XYZ file of N, CA and C in Angstrom:
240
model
N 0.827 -1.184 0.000
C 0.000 0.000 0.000
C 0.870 1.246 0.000
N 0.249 2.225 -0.051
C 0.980 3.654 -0.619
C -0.307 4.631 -0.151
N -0.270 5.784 0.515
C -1.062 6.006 1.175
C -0.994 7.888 1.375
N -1.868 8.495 1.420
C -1.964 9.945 1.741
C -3.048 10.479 2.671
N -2.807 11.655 2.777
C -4.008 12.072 4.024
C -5.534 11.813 3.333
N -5.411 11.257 2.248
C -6.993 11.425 1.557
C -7.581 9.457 1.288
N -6.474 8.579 1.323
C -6.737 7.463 1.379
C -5.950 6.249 1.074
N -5.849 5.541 0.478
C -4.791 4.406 0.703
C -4.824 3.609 -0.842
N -3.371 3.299 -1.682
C -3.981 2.832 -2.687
C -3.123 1.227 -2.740
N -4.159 0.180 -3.213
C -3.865 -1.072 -2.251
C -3.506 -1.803 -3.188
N -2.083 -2.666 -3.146
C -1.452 -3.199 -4.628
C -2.233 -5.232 -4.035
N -2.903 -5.342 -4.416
C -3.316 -6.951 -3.545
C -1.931 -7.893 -4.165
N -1.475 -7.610 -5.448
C -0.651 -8.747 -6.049
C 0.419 -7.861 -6.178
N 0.954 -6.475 -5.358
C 2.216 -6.381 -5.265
C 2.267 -5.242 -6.569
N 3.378 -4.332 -6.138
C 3.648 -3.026 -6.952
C 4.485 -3.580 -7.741
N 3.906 -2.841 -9.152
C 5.080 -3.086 -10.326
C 5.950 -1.957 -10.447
N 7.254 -1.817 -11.221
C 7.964 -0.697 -11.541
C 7.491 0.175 -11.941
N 5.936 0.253 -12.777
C 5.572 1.368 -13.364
C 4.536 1.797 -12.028
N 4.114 0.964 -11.351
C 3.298 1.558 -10.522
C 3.978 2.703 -9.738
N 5.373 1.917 -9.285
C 6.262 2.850 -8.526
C 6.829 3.963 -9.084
N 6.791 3.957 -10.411
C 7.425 5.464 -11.035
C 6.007 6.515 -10.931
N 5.093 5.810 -11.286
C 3.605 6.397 -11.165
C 3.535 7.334 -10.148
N 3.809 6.428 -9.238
C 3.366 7.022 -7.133
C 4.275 8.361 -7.117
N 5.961 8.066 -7.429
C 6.567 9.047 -7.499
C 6.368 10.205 -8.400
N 6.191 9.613 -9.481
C 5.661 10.976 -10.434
C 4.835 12.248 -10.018
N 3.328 11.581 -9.381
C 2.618 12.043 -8.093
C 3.022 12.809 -7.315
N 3.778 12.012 -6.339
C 3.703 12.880 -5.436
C 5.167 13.826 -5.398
N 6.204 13.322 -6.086
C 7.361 14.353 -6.320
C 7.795 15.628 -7.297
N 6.506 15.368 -8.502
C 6.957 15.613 -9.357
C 5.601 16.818 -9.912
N 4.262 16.362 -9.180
C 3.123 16.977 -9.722
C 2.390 17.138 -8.323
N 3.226 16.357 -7.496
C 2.487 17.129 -6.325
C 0.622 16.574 -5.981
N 0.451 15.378 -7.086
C -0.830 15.161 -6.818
C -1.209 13.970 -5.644
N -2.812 13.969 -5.631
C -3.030 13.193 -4.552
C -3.508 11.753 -5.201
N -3.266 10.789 -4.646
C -3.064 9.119 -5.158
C -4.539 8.895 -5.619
N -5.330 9.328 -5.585
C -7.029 9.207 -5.912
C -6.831 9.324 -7.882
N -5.854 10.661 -7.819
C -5.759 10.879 -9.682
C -4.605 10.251 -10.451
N -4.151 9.441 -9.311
C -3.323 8.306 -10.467
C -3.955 7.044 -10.606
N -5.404 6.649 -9.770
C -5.837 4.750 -9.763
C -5.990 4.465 -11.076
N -5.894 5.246 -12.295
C -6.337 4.967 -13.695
C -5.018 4.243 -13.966
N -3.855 4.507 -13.425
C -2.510 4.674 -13.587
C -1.755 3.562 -13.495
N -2.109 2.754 -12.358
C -1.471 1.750 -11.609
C -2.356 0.944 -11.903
N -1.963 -0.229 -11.115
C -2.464 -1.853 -10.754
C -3.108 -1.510 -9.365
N -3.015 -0.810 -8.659
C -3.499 -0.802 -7.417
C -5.026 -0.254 -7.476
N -6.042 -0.784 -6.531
C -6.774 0.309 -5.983
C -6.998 1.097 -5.434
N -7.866 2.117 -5.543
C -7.851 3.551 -4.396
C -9.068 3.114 -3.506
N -8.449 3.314 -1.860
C -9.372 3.630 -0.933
C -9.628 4.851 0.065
N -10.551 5.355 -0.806
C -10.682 6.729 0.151
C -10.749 6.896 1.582
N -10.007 7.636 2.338
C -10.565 7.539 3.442
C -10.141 6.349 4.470
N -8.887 5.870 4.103
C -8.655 4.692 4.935
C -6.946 4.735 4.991
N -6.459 4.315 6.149
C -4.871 4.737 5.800
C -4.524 2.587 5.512
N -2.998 2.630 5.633
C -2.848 1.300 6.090
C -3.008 0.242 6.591
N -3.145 1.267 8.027
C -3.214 0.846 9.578
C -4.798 0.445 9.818
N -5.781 0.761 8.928
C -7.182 1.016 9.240
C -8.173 0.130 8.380
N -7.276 -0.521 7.085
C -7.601 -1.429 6.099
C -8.192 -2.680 6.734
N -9.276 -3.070 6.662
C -9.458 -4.415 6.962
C -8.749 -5.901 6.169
N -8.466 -6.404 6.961
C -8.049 -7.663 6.493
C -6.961 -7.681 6.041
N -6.542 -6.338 5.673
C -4.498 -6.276 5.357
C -3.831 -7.053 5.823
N -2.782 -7.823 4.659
C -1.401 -8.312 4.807
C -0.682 -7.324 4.954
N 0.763 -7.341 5.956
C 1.589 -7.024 5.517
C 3.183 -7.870 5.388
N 4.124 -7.552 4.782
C 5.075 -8.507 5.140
C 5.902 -7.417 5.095
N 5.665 -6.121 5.284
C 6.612 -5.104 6.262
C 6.146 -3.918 6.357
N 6.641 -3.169 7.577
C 5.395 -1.954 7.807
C 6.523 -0.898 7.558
N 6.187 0.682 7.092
C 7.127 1.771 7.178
C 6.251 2.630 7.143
N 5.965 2.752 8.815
C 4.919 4.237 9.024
C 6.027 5.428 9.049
N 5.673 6.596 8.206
C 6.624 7.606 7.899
C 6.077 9.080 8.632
N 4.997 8.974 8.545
C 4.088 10.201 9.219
C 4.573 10.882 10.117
N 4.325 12.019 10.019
C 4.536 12.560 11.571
C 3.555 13.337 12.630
N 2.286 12.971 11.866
C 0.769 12.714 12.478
C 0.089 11.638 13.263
N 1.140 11.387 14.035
C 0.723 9.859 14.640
C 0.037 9.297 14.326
N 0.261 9.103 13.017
C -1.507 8.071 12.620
C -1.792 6.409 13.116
N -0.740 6.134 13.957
C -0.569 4.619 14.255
C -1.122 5.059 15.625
N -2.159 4.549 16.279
C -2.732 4.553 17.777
C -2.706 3.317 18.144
N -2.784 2.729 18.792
C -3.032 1.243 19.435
C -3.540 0.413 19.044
N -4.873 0.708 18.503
C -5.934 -0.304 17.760
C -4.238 -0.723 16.229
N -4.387 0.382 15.517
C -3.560 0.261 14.591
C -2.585 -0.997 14.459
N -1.492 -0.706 15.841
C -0.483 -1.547 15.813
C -0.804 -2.755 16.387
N -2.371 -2.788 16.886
C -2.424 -4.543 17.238
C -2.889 -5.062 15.831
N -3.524 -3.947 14.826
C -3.846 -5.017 13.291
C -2.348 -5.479 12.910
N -1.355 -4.528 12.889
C -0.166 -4.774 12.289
C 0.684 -6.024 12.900
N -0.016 -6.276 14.248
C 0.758 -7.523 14.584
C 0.470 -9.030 13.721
């Protein structure tokens, strides 16, 4: 997943290289929010939902970067 203050965009079978130039393009380059690239990628967009808040999420590694504490307790017991 790949994620912004507006929602979460969810790769189920894993990010490809173009997805990842995509995300960056976004957000380094145009400054946009991940909702106007889902045409773009393999992933889906979920509005309104971070990582931590996804039901039923895998992960097989976490990198909360925020500096909005968005990880509270509930959060890090899904991540266990």
């Amino acid at each position: 997943t790949v994620s912004d203050s507006n929602g979460t965009l969810v790769f189920d079978d894993g990010m490809t290289t173009a997805d990842w130039d995509a995300v960056i393009k976004a957000k380094q380059v145009d400054y946009a929010r991940l909702y106007s690239i889902e045409d773009q990628v393999t992933g889906r967009y979920v509005p309104k939902e971070s990582p931590w808040t996804l039901p039923n999420a895998k992960y097989d590694f976490a990198f909360p970067c925020a500096t909005q504490n968005e990880i509270d307790g509930e959060a890090a017991t899904q991540l266990i």
